[in-house]
mmCIF file of C-alpha atoms in Angstrom:
data_model
loop_
_atom_site.group_PDB
_atom_site.id
_atom_site.type_symbol
_atom_site.label_atom_id
_atom_site.label_comp_id
_atom_site.label_asym_id
_atom_site.label_seq_id
_atom_site.Cartn_x
_atom_site.Cartn_y
_atom_site.Cartn_z
ATOM 1 C CA MET A 290 -1.029 -20.682 27.499
ATOM 2 C CA ASP A 291 1.527 -19.525 24.959
ATOM 3 C CA HIS A 292 4.839 -18.672 26.621
ATOM 4 C CA SER A 293 6.714 -18.342 23.344
ATOM 5 C CA ARG A 294 6.863 -14.525 23.595
ATOM 6 C CA ARG A 295 9.714 -13.223 25.625
ATOM 7 C CA ARG A 296 9.528 -10.337 27.987
ATOM 8 C CA GLY A 297 10.037 -7.029 26.161
ATOM 9 C CA ASP A 298 8.774 -8.403 22.884
ATOM 10 C CA ARG A 299 6.181 -6.201 21.280
ATOM 11 C CA PRO A 300 3.021 -7.499 19.785
ATOM 12 C CA ARG A 301 3.000 -7.822 16.066
ATOM 13 C CA GLY A 302 2.398 -4.615 14.096
ATOM 14 C CA SER A 303 3.310 -2.210 16.901
ATOM 15 C CA GLY A 304 6.693 -1.454 15.348
ATOM 16 C CA ASP A 305 4.961 0.162 12.374
ATOM 17 C CA ASP A 306 3.677 3.041 14.538
ATOM 18 C CA ARG A 307 7.086 4.174 15.782
ATOM 19 C CA GLY A 308 7.708 7.835 14.911
ATOM 20 C CA LEU A 309 4.182 8.385 13.686
ATOM 21 C CA SER A 310 3.381 10.876 16.460
ATOM 22 C CA THR A 311 6.388 12.972 15.507
ATOM 23 C CA VAL A 312 5.340 13.045 11.869
ATOM 24 C CA GLU A 313 1.797 14.015 12.859
ATOM 25 C CA VAL A 314 3.066 16.910 14.975
ATOM 26 C CA VAL A 315 5.474 18.103 12.275
ATOM 27 C CA ILE A 316 2.745 18.090 9.639
ATOM 28 C CA LEU A 317 -0.270 19.175 11.695
ATOM 29 C CA ALA A 318 1.295 21.906 13.863
ATOM 30 C CA PRO A 319 1.935 24.358 10.992
ATOM 31 C CA VAL A 320 -1.515 23.642 9.546
ATOM 32 C CA MET A 321 -3.162 24.358 12.906
ATOM 33 C CA ILE A 322 -1.124 27.551 13.392
ATOM 34 C CA LEU A 323 -2.079 28.747 9.894
ATOM 35 C CA PHE A 324 -5.735 27.959 10.615
ATOM 36 C CA ILE A 325 -5.622 30.029 13.820
ATOM 37 C CA LEU A 326 -3.951 32.930 11.998
ATOM 38 C CA VAL A 327 -6.622 32.875 9.283
ATOM 39 C CA LEU A 328 -9.338 32.943 11.959
ATOM 40 C CA VAL A 329 -7.675 35.955 13.585
ATOM 41 C CA ALA A 330 -7.393 37.738 10.207
ATOM 42 C CA PHE A 331 -11.064 37.157 9.389
ATOM 43 C CA GLY A 332 -11.951 38.302 12.891
ATOM 44 C CA GLN A 333 -10.139 41.548 12.139
ATOM 45 C CA LEU A 334 -12.168 41.900 8.939
ATOM 46 C CA VAL A 335 -15.419 41.478 10.860
ATOM 47 C CA ASP A 336 -14.218 43.964 13.467
ATOM 48 C CA GLY A 337 -13.231 46.351 10.664
ATOM 49 C CA ARG A 338 -16.698 46.093 9.122
ATOM 50 C CA GLY A 339 -18.302 47.018 12.441
ATOM 51 C CA ALA A 340 -15.866 49.890 12.992
ATOM 52 C CA LEU A 341 -16.534 51.223 9.486
ATOM 53 C CA ASP A 342 -20.304 51.140 10.051
ATOM 54 C CA GLY A 343 -19.850 53.057 13.295
ATOM 55 C CA ALA A 344 -17.500 55.560 11.675
ATOM 56 C CA ALA A 345 -19.984 56.215 8.849
ATOM 57 C CA ARG A 346 -22.755 56.779 11.391
ATOM 58 C CA ASP A 347 -20.601 59.168 13.446
ATOM 59 C CA ALA A 348 -19.367 61.007 10.350
ATOM 60 C CA ALA A 349 -22.897 61.553 9.030
ATOM 61 C CA ARG A 350 -24.095 62.780 12.400
ATOM 62 C CA ALA A 351 -21.079 65.081 12.897
ATOM 63 C CA GLY A 352 -21.661 66.620 9.472
ATOM 64 C CA SER A 353 -25.418 66.964 9.835
ATOM 65 C CA ILE A 354 -25.211 69.312 12.830
ATOM 66 C CA GLN A 355 -22.872 71.836 11.165
ATOM 67 C CA LYS A 356 -24.012 75.199 9.840
ATOM 68 C CA ASP A 357 -22.325 75.065 6.403
ATOM 69 C CA HIS A 358 -21.258 72.498 3.846
ATOM 70 C CA GLY A 359 -17.476 72.979 4.147
ATOM 71 C CA THR A 360 -17.492 72.586 7.913
ATOM 72 C CA ALA A 361 -19.795 69.575 7.622
ATOM 73 C CA ILE A 362 -17.384 67.685 5.359
ATOM 74 C CA ALA A 363 -14.388 68.622 7.544
ATOM 75 C CA GLU A 364 -16.127 67.450 10.731
ATOM 76 C CA ALA A 365 -17.321 64.256 9.042
ATOM 77 C CA LYS A 366 -13.735 63.447 7.996
ATOM 78 C CA LYS A 367 -12.425 64.237 11.465
ATOM 79 C CA ALA A 368 -15.013 61.969 13.099
ATOM 80 C CA ALA A 369 -14.340 59.060 10.710
ATOM 81 C CA GLU A 370 -10.553 59.336 11.012
ATOM 82 C CA SER A 371 -10.678 59.343 14.800
ATOM 83 C CA ASN A 372 -12.899 56.239 14.818
ATOM 84 C CA LEU A 373 -10.747 54.315 12.342
ATOM 85 C CA ALA A 374 -7.252 55.251 13.538
ATOM 86 C CA ASP A 375 -6.375 51.715 14.682
ATOM 87 C CA VAL A 376 -8.483 49.815 12.121
ATOM 88 C CA CYS A 377 -7.301 51.099 8.737
ATOM 89 C CA SER A 378 -3.851 50.621 7.261
ATOM 90 C CA GLY A 379 -4.151 53.552 4.862
ATOM 91 C CA PRO A 380 -5.967 56.846 4.502
ATOM 92 C CA VAL A 381 -9.652 57.121 5.370
ATOM 93 C CA SER A 382 -11.890 58.382 2.568
ATOM 94 C CA VAL A 383 -15.082 60.298 3.366
ATOM 95 C CA VAL A 384 -17.297 61.225 0.403
ATOM 96 C CA GLN A 385 -20.656 62.969 0.540
ATOM 97 C CA LYS A 386 -23.248 61.002 -1.403
ATOM 98 C CA SER A 387 -26.247 63.268 -0.849
ATOM 99 C CA PRO A 388 -26.907 66.234 -3.142
ATOM 100 C CA GLY A 389 -26.516 69.640 -1.519
ATOM 101 C CA PHE A 390 -26.801 70.750 2.060
ATOM 102 C CA GLU A 391 -30.352 72.064 2.332
ATOM 103 C CA PRO A 392 -32.612 72.010 5.413
ATOM 104 C CA ASP A 393 -34.996 69.046 5.748
ATOM 105 C CA THR A 394 -32.771 66.762 3.651
ATOM 106 C CA LEU A 395 -30.410 63.938 4.481
ATOM 107 C CA PHE A 396 -26.638 64.253 4.813
ATOM 108 C CA THR A 397 -25.242 60.974 3.457
ATOM 109 C CA VAL A 398 -21.584 60.006 3.576
ATOM 110 C CA GLU A 399 -19.630 56.991 2.403
ATOM 111 C CA VAL A 400 -16.588 56.086 4.476
ATOM 112 C CA SER A 401 -13.990 53.683 3.084
ATOM 113 C CA CYS A 402 -10.488 52.501 3.884
ATOM 114 C CA GLU A 403 -8.192 49.518 3.554
ATOM 115 C CA VAL A 404 -8.609 47.278 6.595
ATOM 116 C CA ARG A 405 -5.582 45.428 7.952
ATOM 117 C CA GLY A 406 -7.252 41.997 7.990
ATOM 118 C CA LEU A 407 -5.343 39.495 5.863
ATOM 119 C CA ALA A 408 -2.141 41.568 5.710
ATOM 120 C CA SER A 409 -1.517 40.633 9.345
ATOM 121 C CA ILE A 410 -0.762 37.050 8.296
ATOM 122 C CA GLY A 411 1.371 38.007 5.322
ATOM 123 C CA LEU A 412 -1.249 37.756 2.584
ATOM 124 C CA ASP A 413 -0.992 40.843 0.419
ATOM 125 C CA ILE A 414 -4.668 40.956 -0.493
ATOM 126 C CA PRO A 415 -6.031 44.501 -0.439
ATOM 127 C CA THR A 416 -9.220 44.585 1.583
ATOM 128 C CA THR A 417 -11.003 47.871 1.044
ATOM 129 C CA LEU A 418 -14.285 48.135 2.895
ATOM 130 C CA SER A 419 -16.846 50.906 2.754
ATOM 131 C CA ALA A 420 -19.973 51.880 4.643
ATOM 132 C CA THR A 421 -22.683 54.445 3.976
ATOM 133 C CA PHE A 422 -24.903 56.220 6.463
ATOM 134 C CA SER A 423 -27.467 59.039 6.310
ATOM 135 C CA SER A 424 -28.434 61.531 8.972
ATOM 136 C CA PRO A 425 -31.118 64.213 8.668
ATOM 137 C CA LEU A 426 -29.824 67.771 8.651
ATOM 138 C CA ASP A 427 -30.567 69.127 12.076
ATOM 139 C CA PRO A 428 -33.041 72.028 11.896
ATOM 140 C CA TYR A 429 -31.434 73.443 15.064
ATOM 141 C CA ARG A 430 -27.867 73.014 13.847
ATOM 142 C CA ARG A 431 -25.061 75.256 14.956
ATOM 143 C CA THR A 432 -25.307 78.891 14.033
ATOM 144 C CA ALA A 433 -21.910 80.054 15.256
#
């Protein structure tokens, strides 16, 4: 039995690891925080895509039940803006993509806006998303 090591002596090579945990934390903590922030930002983009699809659907439906073209566009914009109030960082654009406003046709709108997404983590990358939806013009649409 080798009694040459004194009490308190460390085995060979263990002195090389001193301070390594601190260095790991200092280097890895910011990387992990950045990774979590990027996941949150991309989650907001996915949420924005879903909200834009829903807003396009609601805008097309709101416009398709109106009695005239001007009211249809106004109601479509109102519906899209109310759906996207907390999703978009800028103005909401609603554009009619279908020709005319005749019975037995489709009322198609494209809704677009700049989604917050990556701006929430300080990356100034404009992220403009758009969605299109069609709704048949209601034959029993409003008359008054």
